Amino acid sequence: MLLIRAHSMAENREPRGAVEAELDPVEYTLRKRLPHRLPRRPNDIYVNMKTDFKAQLARCQKLLDGGARGQNSCTEIYIHGLGLAINRAINIALQLQAGSFGSLQVAANTSTVELVDELEPETDTREPLTRIRNNSAIHIRVFRVTPK
Amino acid sequence: MSNAKERKHAKKMRNQPTNVTLSSGFVADRGGKHPNGGGKPFQAQKHEPDSGTSRQRQTKMTQHSPPEPDVNEQSSSKVMFKKKGGWKAGPEGTSQEIPKYITASTFAQARAAEISAMLKAVTQKSSNSLVFQTLPRHMRRRAMSHNVKRLPRRLQEIAQKEDLSYYCCLELKGKEEEILKALSPMCSIDTGLTFAAVHCLSGKRQGSLLLYRANKYPREMLGPVTFIWKSERTSGDTSESRQLWIWIHPTLKQDILEEIKAVCQCMEPIKPTVCIQDPVLSPSQEKSQTELPEEKIGKKRKRKDDGEDGKPIKKVIGDGTRDPYQPYSWISPATGIIISDLTMEMNRFRLIGPLAHAILTETLKAASVHTEGEDTEKTPHCWWVETCRNPDSVSLHHRQEAIFELLGGVTSPAEIPAGTVLGLTVGDPRINLPQKRSKILPSPEKCQDNEKVRQLLLEGVPVECTHSFIWNQAICKSVTENKISDQDLNRKRSELLVPGSQLVLGPQESKIPILLIQQPGKVTGDDRRGWGSGWDVLLPRGWGMAFWIPFIYRGARVGGLKEAIVHSQYKRSPHIPGDFPDCPAGILFAEEQAKNLLEKYQRRPPAKRPNYVKLGTLAPFCCPWQQLTRDWESRVQVQGESPVASCPGGEETDLRRGEVLCAPTPEKSHQLSDEVGTSLDDSSEPEGVMDTECPAQAETGWVTGQDAPGSLLCVLRSRQSLKQLSAWCGPSVGDSRAPRRAPSRWQQELTREACQAILDCFPRALVWVSLSLLRKGSPKLHTMICVPTKEDFLQLSRDRLYSGPLESKHSDPFKSQIRKQKEKKKIEKRQNPGHAVSKGLAGGDPAAEHQALTLGLWSGPLPAVTSHCSRVLLGFVTQGDFSMAVGCGEALGFVSLTGLLDMLLSQPAAERGLVLLRSPASLQYRFARIAIEV
C-alpha cells in the first residue's frame, strides 16, 4: 500500500472544525506536517489541486506513451489522489481510459492515510502537541490490456 | 614458448575479470571451442573452483617459472602450458583437451557472471567527462553547461548542501534560571516563543527568536537567532549548570554579543587558556576581518583548507572573526554565567531537499563500540574507550543509532517535528567513501510502514537521544587533534592487500561527535509546506572537509550565498541581514547595497541606463522607510481631519485621497490623476521643493538612524497583530472557504477602531508581506508596492487578462540644469584653459554642485514619496524574482502599516489585498496579491 504526499488544500477538510473547537487558537497554532510517504517510482503520479488538470493528464499520457518511438513507455501507472484530489485522480484515470480506444484498463484501490497535525504553543509553558487525523486516498492503477 | 608472447597475454589479461577469458590468444582454441567454466580442463573440474584456476594460470604466466614445482596443485596450469606449446605446434595437440562433458548449471553460471561483468564495464561511465557529455548528441543543448535547468530532469540536482560554518555561535553556561532571567528582557513573547519554551528548554528542539535591546521591544531590534539548550542529564534539577548555544549571522554578532554581555553582567574576560600558536597565520586572518563579504568567503575557504592540511604539526588555532589575542570568554561574578564565543569552533553544514535523508544515512555510520577484547591501549581516542566502558552510554549510543537509521525510511525531513535535535557519534566518513561520485536514492525497502517510524514522526526524538559529546569542548578538541590526516589515510588505503576494499582501522578510527538539527523549511502559509526542509549537521572543527567530500560523493550539490538568498526567497523567509531594516546590520547592509547599485548605475553611459526621474522612481537604490511611514501618518491625519466626501482639494494628498475614496468615473479620475501628475511635476521643481521641505527632509535622512529613539523604525512582529492582519488581507467574504474563518471568535472584524488599536501600539511601523503576481511580471529589487485605484479594479473586473495600468511619463527637471552646468563649464574652460584644472581640483562651489547631479537620478531631498506617482506608494520590495517553486513572479517586502490598513479599509471585500507593483525601471504596473504569513 502506498502513502500519499500532501497536496495543497486537498487534505483535511472535515476534522479541522473538531480540532479548532477543542483548542483555543490563542494558545496554539496549527501546523500541518507533510504526510509520510514512500519514495516515488517513475510510474507514480501524485495528483494535486494546484497543477492544471490538463497538464496532469498530459503527464500521465506521456508516461503511458513513452518517448518519440514509444521507448520507455510504462505498461502501468499509478495515480494517487488524497482528499479533495480524489475526484481529480478519478477524472484523470477515466479520461485516460476513454482516450485509449479500449487499450487501457483501470483498477482502483482506496485507503486511509494518517496525517499529523502539529499544534505549536503560543506560550512558553506549554508543550507542543501532535494530533493524528485520517484522510481518504485513492490509488488507481492504469494498465494496458493489449500489447502494442 | 616465447616470453614476449606471455607478457603480452598477461598484459591483456590484467584488466579482465578473473573468470573472463579472451577469445583471442593462446587459450582461444579451447576456450573458444569448448568454453566450459572458464576454460579449465575437465580433470581439474572436481577440486578447483573456477576463478581459482584462471588466477593461478595468470600468476603462473607472469612468474615464468620454468620447472613445475608442485604437480598436484598446479596441474591445470601445467596442462595449459603444455597445451599452449601444442597449439603452437599444431592443432593435433589440442584435440586431446576437449572435455567429455560440461555441466549445464556451472556453464551457465560462469557465462552469466561474465556477461554481468561485461555489462557493468560497458554501462559504467569510465571517462572523466561531464554529466552532460554522456548524453547523446541530439539531446545536448548549448546552454546546459551553465544552466542546470536545461539538463534532463533525471540529471538535475536534488539535494542541496550549504556550508553555514560562517554562522557564529555564542555559548552561555550557568544556572538555568539565571540565564533565563538575564535574557528575558531581550526577547518578547509577542514575537513568538522565547528561550524558556518548554520543548526548547529540555533540549529536544531548536528554537528561533528575535532579539531586541533589553526592554526596548518593539524597537531596536538586534536580529534573529536560533538556539539550542543542552539537554540535562538529570531532569528537574534546576541548580545544575546548563549550556545554551545561540547561533547568529556574523553581521549581527557584535551587537548581540555586546548586549548579551551587558544583560548577563559578564564583563570580566577569562584569559584564553589555549596558547596561540600560529603567529604566521594570524596576519592573513586579520586581513580577512576588514570587510564583511570577504570575511565570509575567507572563512569558508579556510574551513575547507583546514580539513585538507590536517598535518598534526600545523594546527590552526585562531580564526577569522576575532583577534586571537582578544578574550573570547567572559564571566559574571554576580550571576556566575560564562559567555564564550565559539565562533569557528564548529562546522555547520545544511542539507536541504528530498534526498537529504538518504545522503545522511548513507554517509554517516554510527561509530563502532569498542569491545573489551580489543587492544585499546594505543588508541588516541580514549574518550570513546571510556564511554564504551559505561553500559548506559553504550545503550544510549545504540538507541541514537537506531533512531538515525530510521531516518532513512522517512522520505522528507518535513515529516519530522520541526527543530528536532539528534545527537550521534559517527565513525570517520572518509573510510567508506565511494569510488566515484554517485547519486544516492532512497531505498524503498527501508521505507516500510513500521510502527517505529510512526512513533518517531509523532513524538520526535526522545530527550536522552539529543545528547552529544560535541557539547564537551575537551572531547571536541581531542577529536580535532587526533584526526588522522588525509595523507595517512590514503597511504593506509594504498597498503591494502586488495585494492579498493574496505579499510579497517579498528580502534584507530576516529569517532566524531555530531549534532543533527532538523530545519523545518517553510512552515508559514498554506501552500508548499515543508519546502526547503532539511538537516543541519554540526561537526567539531577541523572535520569540515572530511565530511564535505563524502556528502558530495553521494550526490549533494553545493549552494553558496547566492543560492541561500534564492532559497530564502522561495521559502518566503526574510533574508539576514537584508530584510531586517530595523536592526543595525540591516541598515548597514542597505547603505552598502545602495552604494554598490549607484556605482553600477554610474558606470553606464546616460543613454544606456534608465532615467529614474522620468520614470517617477524617486529612490531606485534604497528604500526610504522613515519617510514612507512619516508620509503615511500625515496622510491619514489629514484625511481624518477633513471630511472625506467633501474632497477639499488644494493639498495634493487630499486630492489623491478623494480620488481613491470618492470613486469618480474612470474618465474623471484619469483627468484627475493627470492633473495631479502635471501639478506634481510643476511643483517638483527642485527649488520649490527645497524651499518648502528642505528642513524636514534633511532630518529625515533615513539611513542616519540618529533620530530620537522614539522615531526609530519599527517592524510589526507581534504574532497576534500579524495574524489579525493576515486574516484581513485575504479576500474572505463571498469565498466558499469563508465558513472556515467564521468560527474563529478571536478574530475581529476589519473596522476602523480595530485598525486604530493596532496603529496605536505600533505607530509608524512596517509590515513584512509576501506578494504573488496575478498574471505577468517578475518584480525586481526595490520594486514599488502601490495602492490600486477604483478604476484599476473596474478594468480588472471587465477584463481578467488586464495586466495593469501604466504610469505616465514624468518630466526631468534636472536635465536642463545639468546641461546648463555643462555649458557653463565649457565656456569657463574656453575662457581660461589653464585655470579649469586647478579649479576642478580645488573643488569650488560649482564643481561640487555638479557632482551632486547625476543624470537620471533625483538629486536633493526627496519630495513626498507616497504621492509622487499616479498610484499611492505603499512600500518596497526587498526580494523579488520569478519563483521557480511556484511558477509565477513573487516578491517579499515591507509596506507601511498605516498605509496597509488604510488601503484594506477602503477596498471592497472581494478585492481586498490586491496591490500594484511597479519595477523601478518600468512604467508598467502589475497586479499582485498581498499576503501576510504567520
mmCIF file with all atom_site columns, C-alpha atoms in Angstrom, chain B residues 645-785:
data_model
loop_
_atom_site.group_PDB
_atom_site.id
_atom_site.type_symbol
_atom_site.label_atom_id
_atom_site.label_alt_id
_atom_site.label_comp_id
_atom_site.label_asym_id
_atom_site.label_entity_id
_atom_site.label_seq_id
_atom_site.pdbx_PDB_ins_code
_atom_site.Cartn_x
_atom_site.Cartn_y
_atom_site.Cartn_z
_atom_site.occupancy
_atom_site.B_iso_or_equiv
_atom_site.pdbx_formal_charge
_atom_site.auth_seq_id
_atom_site.auth_comp_id
_atom_site.auth_asym_id
_atom_site.auth_atom_id
_atom_site.pdbx_PDB_model_num
ATOM 1   C CA . ALA B 1 645 ? -16.737 63.271 0.930   1.00 0.00 ? 645 ALA B CA 1
ATOM 2   C CA . SER B 1 646 ? -16.144 66.979 0.576   1.00 0.00 ? 646 SER B CA 1
ATOM 3   C CA . CYS B 1 647 ? -12.922 66.429 -1.285  1.00 0.00 ? 647 CYS B CA 1
ATOM 4   C CA . PRO B 1 648 ? -11.385 69.775 -0.424  1.00 0.00 ? 648 PRO B CA 1
ATOM 5   C CA . GLY B 1 649 ? -8.584  69.934 -2.959  1.00 0.00 ? 649 GLY B CA 1
ATOM 6   C CA . GLY B 1 650 ? -5.699  72.303 -2.647  1.00 0.00 ? 650 GLY B CA 1
ATOM 7   C CA . GLU B 1 651 ? -3.471  69.899 -0.789  1.00 0.00 ? 651 GLU B CA 1
ATOM 8   C CA . GLU B 1 652 ? -2.279  67.239 -3.150  1.00 0.00 ? 652 GLU B CA 1
ATOM 9   C CA . THR B 1 653 ? -2.614  64.484 -0.655  1.00 0.00 ? 653 THR B CA 1
ATOM 10  C CA . ASP B 1 654 ? -6.238  65.284 -0.061  1.00 0.00 ? 654 ASP B CA 1
ATOM 11  C CA . LEU B 1 655 ? -6.908  65.306 -3.725  1.00 0.00 ? 655 LEU B CA 1
ATOM 12  C CA . ARG B 1 656 ? -5.427  61.869 -4.003  1.00 0.00 ? 656 ARG B CA 1
ATOM 13  C CA . ARG B 1 657 ? -7.408  60.609 -1.063  1.00 0.00 ? 657 ARG B CA 1
ATOM 14  C CA . GLY B 1 658 ? -10.545 61.895 -2.645  1.00 0.00 ? 658 GLY B CA 1
ATOM 15  C CA . GLU B 1 659 ? -9.669  60.134 -5.836  1.00 0.00 ? 659 GLU B CA 1
ATOM 16  C CA . VAL B 1 660 ? -9.384  56.829 -4.075  1.00 0.00 ? 660 VAL B CA 1
ATOM 17  C CA . LEU B 1 661 ? -12.357 57.155 -1.808  1.00 0.00 ? 661 LEU B CA 1
ATOM 18  C CA . CYS B 1 662 ? -14.911 59.125 -3.781  1.00 0.00 ? 662 CYS B CA 1
ATOM 19  C CA . ALA B 1 663 ? -14.807 56.678 -6.651  1.00 0.00 ? 663 ALA B CA 1
ATOM 20  C CA . PRO B 1 664 ? -15.213 59.055 -9.548  1.00 0.00 ? 664 PRO B CA 1
ATOM 21  C CA . THR B 1 665 ? -15.932 57.795 -13.037 1.00 0.00 ? 665 THR B CA 1
ATOM 22  C CA . PRO B 1 666 ? -12.887 56.382 -14.798 1.00 0.00 ? 666 PRO B CA 1
ATOM 23  C CA . GLU B 1 667 ? -12.535 59.316 -17.172 1.00 0.00 ? 667 GLU B CA 1
ATOM 24  C CA . LYS B 1 668 ? -12.783 61.804 -14.422 1.00 0.00 ? 668 LYS B CA 1
ATOM 25  C CA . SER B 1 669 ? -10.271 60.059 -12.285 1.00 0.00 ? 669 SER B CA 1
ATOM 26  C CA . HIS B 1 670 ? -7.959  59.802 -15.187 1.00 0.00 ? 670 HIS B CA 1
ATOM 27  C CA . GLN B 1 671 ? -8.206  63.523 -15.685 1.00 0.00 ? 671 GLN B CA 1
ATOM 28  C CA . LEU B 1 672 ? -7.646  63.994 -12.053 1.00 0.00 ? 672 LEU B CA 1
ATOM 29  C CA . SER B 1 673 ? -4.582  61.877 -11.971 1.00 0.00 ? 673 SER B CA 1
ATOM 30  C CA . ASP B 1 674 ? -3.244  63.643 -14.990 1.00 0.00 ? 674 ASP B CA 1
ATOM 31  C CA . GLU B 1 675 ? -3.818  66.938 -13.360 1.00 0.00 ? 675 GLU B CA 1
ATOM 32  C CA . VAL B 1 676 ? -2.131  65.791 -10.269 1.00 0.00 ? 676 VAL B CA 1
ATOM 33  C CA . GLY B 1 677 ? 0.692   64.413 -12.282 1.00 0.00 ? 677 GLY B CA 1
ATOM 34  C CA . THR B 1 678 ? 1.325   67.673 -14.034 1.00 0.00 ? 678 THR B CA 1
ATOM 35  C CA . SER B 1 679 ? 0.877   69.753 -10.957 1.00 0.00 ? 679 SER B CA 1
ATOM 36  C CA . LEU B 1 680 ? 3.264   67.472 -9.195  1.00 0.00 ? 680 LEU B CA 1
ATOM 37  C CA . ASP B 1 681 ? 5.805   67.828 -11.891 1.00 0.00 ? 681 ASP B CA 1
ATOM 38  C CA . ASP B 1 682 ? 5.439   71.566 -11.790 1.00 0.00 ? 682 ASP B CA 1
ATOM 39  C CA . SER B 1 683 ? 5.738   71.736 -8.103  1.00 0.00 ? 683 SER B CA 1
ATOM 40  C CA . SER B 1 684 ? 8.585   69.304 -8.057  1.00 0.00 ? 684 SER B CA 1
ATOM 41  C CA . GLU B 1 685 ? 10.983  71.857 -9.395  1.00 0.00 ? 685 GLU B CA 1
ATOM 42  C CA . PRO B 1 686 ? 13.873  71.317 -7.098  1.00 0.00 ? 686 PRO B CA 1
ATOM 43  C CA . GLU B 1 687 ? 13.957  74.928 -5.963  1.00 0.00 ? 687 GLU B CA 1
ATOM 44  C CA . GLY B 1 688 ? 10.390  74.775 -4.823  1.00 0.00 ? 688 GLY B CA 1
ATOM 45  C CA . VAL B 1 689 ? 10.901  71.566 -3.021  1.00 0.00 ? 689 VAL B CA 1
ATOM 46  C CA . MET B 1 690 ? 13.952  72.786 -1.298  1.00 0.00 ? 690 MET B CA 1
ATOM 47  C CA . ASP B 1 691 ? 12.210  75.899 -0.145  1.00 0.00 ? 691 ASP B CA 1
ATOM 48  C CA . THR B 1 692 ? 9.287   74.177 1.408   1.00 0.00 ? 692 THR B CA 1
ATOM 49  C CA . GLU B 1 693 ? 10.508  70.831 2.553   1.00 0.00 ? 693 GLU B CA 1
ATOM 50  C CA . CYS B 1 694 ? 14.197  71.117 2.982   1.00 0.00 ? 694 CYS B CA 1
ATOM 51  C CA . PRO B 1 695 ? 14.431  71.306 6.737   1.00 0.00 ? 695 PRO B CA 1
ATOM 52  C CA . ALA B 1 696 ? 12.097  68.407 7.278   1.00 0.00 ? 696 ALA B CA 1
ATOM 53  C CA . GLN B 1 697 ? 13.749  66.291 4.662   1.00 0.00 ? 697 GLN B CA 1
ATOM 54  C CA . ALA B 1 698 ? 17.255  66.911 5.837   1.00 0.00 ? 698 ALA B CA 1
ATOM 55  C CA . GLU B 1 699 ? 16.453  65.444 9.135   1.00 0.00 ? 699 GLU B CA 1
ATOM 56  C CA . THR B 1 700 ? 14.578  62.552 7.593   1.00 0.00 ? 700 THR B CA 1
ATOM 57  C CA . GLY B 1 701 ? 17.752  61.085 6.162   1.00 0.00 ? 701 GLY B CA 1
ATOM 58  C CA . TRP B 1 702 ? 16.576  57.566 6.747   1.00 0.00 ? 702 TRP B CA 1
ATOM 59  C CA . VAL B 1 703 ? 19.900  55.881 6.972   1.00 0.00 ? 703 VAL B CA 1
ATOM 60  C CA . THR B 1 704 ? 21.267  58.145 9.617   1.00 0.00 ? 704 THR B CA 1
ATOM 61  C CA . GLY B 1 705 ? 19.348  56.421 12.348  1.00 0.00 ? 705 GLY B CA 1
ATOM 62  C CA . GLN B 1 706 ? 20.390  59.209 14.675  1.00 0.00 ? 706 GLN B CA 1
ATOM 63  C CA . ASP B 1 707 ? 16.884  60.437 15.247  1.00 0.00 ? 707 ASP B CA 1
ATOM 64  C CA . ALA B 1 708 ? 15.449  60.289 18.671  1.00 0.00 ? 708 ALA B CA 1
ATOM 65  C CA . PRO B 1 709 ? 14.973  56.660 19.644  1.00 0.00 ? 709 PRO B CA 1
ATOM 66  C CA . GLY B 1 710 ? 11.238  57.154 19.675  1.00 0.00 ? 710 GLY B CA 1
ATOM 67  C CA . SER B 1 711 ? 11.109  57.801 15.952  1.00 0.00 ? 711 SER B CA 1
ATOM 68  C CA . LEU B 1 712 ? 13.297  54.827 15.055  1.00 0.00 ? 712 LEU B CA 1
ATOM 69  C CA . LEU B 1 713 ? 11.964  52.381 12.540  1.00 0.00 ? 713 LEU B CA 1
ATOM 70  C CA . CYS B 1 714 ? 9.797   49.615 13.853  1.00 0.00 ? 714 CYS B CA 1
ATOM 71  C CA . VAL B 1 715 ? 8.686   46.445 12.123  1.00 0.00 ? 715 VAL B CA 1
ATOM 72  C CA . LEU B 1 716 ? 5.492   44.821 13.259  1.00 0.00 ? 716 LEU B CA 1
ATOM 73  C CA . ARG B 1 717 ? 6.429   41.404 14.612  1.00 0.00 ? 717 ARG B CA 1
ATOM 74  C CA . SER B 1 718 ? 3.715   40.798 17.153  1.00 0.00 ? 718 SER B CA 1
ATOM 75  C CA . ARG B 1 719 ? 2.244   37.438 16.211  1.00 0.00 ? 719 ARG B CA 1
ATOM 76  C CA . GLN B 1 720 ? -1.231  38.338 17.316  1.00 0.00 ? 720 GLN B CA 1
ATOM 77  C CA . SER B 1 721 ? -1.401  41.513 15.269  1.00 0.00 ? 721 SER B CA 1
ATOM 78  C CA . LEU B 1 722 ? 0.130   39.757 12.292  1.00 0.00 ? 722 LEU B CA 1
ATOM 79  C CA . LYS B 1 723 ? -2.480  37.019 12.490  1.00 0.00 ? 723 LYS B CA 1
ATOM 80  C CA . GLN B 1 724 ? -5.152  39.645 12.605  1.00 0.00 ? 724 GLN B CA 1
ATOM 81  C CA . LEU B 1 725 ? -3.714  41.418 9.572   1.00 0.00 ? 725 LEU B CA 1
ATOM 82  C CA . SER B 1 726 ? -3.251  38.161 7.746   1.00 0.00 ? 726 SER B CA 1
ATOM 83  C CA . ALA B 1 727 ? -6.926  37.374 8.130   1.00 0.00 ? 727 ALA B CA 1
ATOM 84  C CA . TRP B 1 728 ? -7.895  40.835 6.920   1.00 0.00 ? 728 TRP B CA 1
ATOM 85  C CA . CYS B 1 729 ? -5.701  40.678 3.855   1.00 0.00 ? 729 CYS B CA 1
ATOM 86  C CA . GLY B 1 730 ? -7.432  37.690 2.345   1.00 0.00 ? 730 GLY B CA 1
ATOM 87  C CA . PRO B 1 731 ? -10.454 38.199 0.114   1.00 0.00 ? 731 PRO B CA 1
ATOM 88  C CA . SER B 1 732 ? -12.505 36.195 2.580   1.00 0.00 ? 732 SER B CA 1
ATOM 89  C CA . VAL B 1 733 ? -16.084 37.290 2.020   1.00 0.00 ? 733 VAL B CA 1
ATOM 90  C CA . GLY B 1 734 ? -18.030 35.506 -0.682  1.00 0.00 ? 734 GLY B CA 1
ATOM 91  C CA . ASP B 1 735 ? -15.474 32.740 -0.869  1.00 0.00 ? 735 ASP B CA 1
ATOM 92  C CA . SER B 1 736 ? -16.501 29.126 -0.446  1.00 0.00 ? 736 SER B CA 1
ATOM 93  C CA . ARG B 1 737 ? -13.919 28.790 2.248   1.00 0.00 ? 737 ARG B CA 1
ATOM 94  C CA . ALA B 1 738 ? -15.365 31.652 4.213   1.00 0.00 ? 738 ALA B CA 1
ATOM 95  C CA . PRO B 1 739 ? -17.177 29.487 6.776   1.00 0.00 ? 739 PRO B CA 1
ATOM 96  C CA . ARG B 1 740 ? -13.840 28.200 7.816   1.00 0.00 ? 740 ARG B CA 1
ATOM 97  C CA . ARG B 1 741 ? -12.823 31.583 9.071   1.00 0.00 ? 741 ARG B CA 1
ATOM 98  C CA . ALA B 1 742 ? -16.135 32.326 10.632  1.00 0.00 ? 742 ALA B CA 1
ATOM 99  C CA . PRO B 1 743 ? -15.952 30.287 13.850  1.00 0.00 ? 743 PRO B CA 1
ATOM 100 C CA . SER B 1 744 ? -12.694 31.871 14.921  1.00 0.00 ? 744 SER B CA 1
ATOM 101 C CA . ARG B 1 745 ? -14.222 34.061 17.543  1.00 0.00 ? 745 ARG B CA 1
ATOM 102 C CA . TRP B 1 746 ? -10.931 35.664 18.441  1.00 0.00 ? 746 TRP B CA 1
ATOM 103 C CA . GLN B 1 747 ? -10.787 37.306 15.032  1.00 0.00 ? 747 GLN B CA 1
ATOM 104 C CA . GLN B 1 748 ? -12.041 40.812 14.955  1.00 0.00 ? 748 GLN B CA 1
ATOM 105 C CA . GLU B 1 749 ? -13.869 42.347 12.069  1.00 0.00 ? 749 GLU B CA 1
ATOM 106 C CA . LEU B 1 750 ? -11.976 44.799 9.949   1.00 0.00 ? 750 LEU B CA 1
ATOM 107 C CA . THR B 1 751 ? -13.125 48.081 11.386  1.00 0.00 ? 751 THR B CA 1
ATOM 108 C CA . ARG B 1 752 ? -11.576 51.459 11.798  1.00 0.00 ? 752 ARG B CA 1
ATOM 109 C CA . GLU B 1 753 ? -11.460 51.002 15.558  1.00 0.00 ? 753 GLU B CA 1
ATOM 110 C CA . ALA B 1 754 ? -9.627  47.692 15.363  1.00 0.00 ? 754 ALA B CA 1
ATOM 111 C CA . CYS B 1 755 ? -7.108  49.214 12.974  1.00 0.00 ? 755 CYS B CA 1
ATOM 112 C CA . GLN B 1 756 ? -6.617  52.172 15.220  1.00 0.00 ? 756 GLN B CA 1
ATOM 113 C CA . ALA B 1 757 ? -5.883  49.835 18.120  1.00 0.00 ? 757 ALA B CA 1
ATOM 114 C CA . ILE B 1 758 ? -3.043  48.193 16.205  1.00 0.00 ? 758 ILE B CA 1
ATOM 115 C CA . LEU B 1 759 ? -1.773  51.551 14.983  1.00 0.00 ? 759 LEU B CA 1
ATOM 116 C CA . ASP B 1 760 ? -1.688  52.914 18.497  1.00 0.00 ? 760 ASP B CA 1
ATOM 117 C CA . CYS B 1 761 ? 0.528   50.061 19.595  1.00 0.00 ? 761 CYS B CA 1
ATOM 118 C CA . PHE B 1 762 ? 2.835   50.306 16.616  1.00 0.00 ? 762 PHE B CA 1
ATOM 119 C CA . PRO B 1 763 ? 2.949   53.819 15.209  1.00 0.00 ? 763 PRO B CA 1
ATOM 120 C CA . ARG B 1 764 ? 4.927   54.261 12.011  1.00 0.00 ? 764 ARG B CA 1
ATOM 121 C CA . ALA B 1 765 ? 5.523   50.567 11.695  1.00 0.00 ? 765 ALA B CA 1
ATOM 122 C CA . LEU B 1 766 ? 6.336   48.435 8.684   1.00 0.00 ? 766 LEU B CA 1
ATOM 123 C CA . VAL B 1 767 ? 4.864   45.040 7.901   1.00 0.00 ? 767 VAL B CA 1
ATOM 124 C CA . TRP B 1 768 ? 6.650   42.158 6.217   1.00 0.00 ? 768 TRP B CA 1
ATOM 125 C CA . VAL B 1 769 ? 4.464   40.947 3.362   1.00 0.00 ? 769 VAL B CA 1
ATOM 126 C CA . SER B 1 770 ? 4.755   38.448 0.578   1.00 0.00 ? 770 SER B CA 1
ATOM 127 C CA . LEU B 1 771 ? 3.316   39.233 -2.829  1.00 0.00 ? 771 LEU B CA 1
ATOM 128 C CA . SER B 1 772 ? 2.476   36.934 -5.667  1.00 0.00 ? 772 SER B CA 1
ATOM 129 C CA . LEU B 1 773 ? 1.676   38.328 -9.062  1.00 0.00 ? 773 LEU B CA 1
ATOM 130 C CA . LEU B 1 774 ? -1.696  37.555 -10.539 1.00 0.00 ? 774 LEU B CA 1
ATOM 131 C CA . ARG B 1 775 ? -0.536  37.297 -14.118 1.00 0.00 ? 775 ARG B CA 1
ATOM 132 C CA . LYS B 1 776 ? 2.610   38.506 -15.792 1.00 0.00 ? 776 LYS B CA 1
ATOM 133 C CA . GLY B 1 777 ? 5.592   40.219 -14.320 1.00 0.00 ? 777 GLY B CA 1
ATOM 134 C CA . SER B 1 778 ? 8.659   39.450 -12.338 1.00 0.00 ? 778 SER B CA 1
ATOM 135 C CA . PRO B 1 779 ? 9.354   42.004 -9.636  1.00 0.00 ? 779 PRO B CA 1
ATOM 136 C CA . LYS B 1 780 ? 12.861  43.279 -9.060  1.00 0.00 ? 780 LYS B CA 1
ATOM 137 C CA . LEU B 1 781 ? 14.730  44.681 -6.104  1.00 0.00 ? 781 LEU B CA 1
ATOM 138 C CA . HIS B 1 782 ? 13.139  47.884 -4.784  1.00 0.00 ? 782 HIS B CA 1
ATOM 139 C CA . THR B 1 783 ? 10.001  47.445 -6.813  1.00 0.00 ? 783 THR B CA 1
ATOM 140 C CA . MET B 1 784 ? 7.330   49.813 -5.596  1.00 0.00 ? 784 MET B CA 1
ATOM 141 C CA . ILE B 1 785 ? 4.201   48.463 -3.975  1.00 0.00 ? 785 ILE B CA 1
#
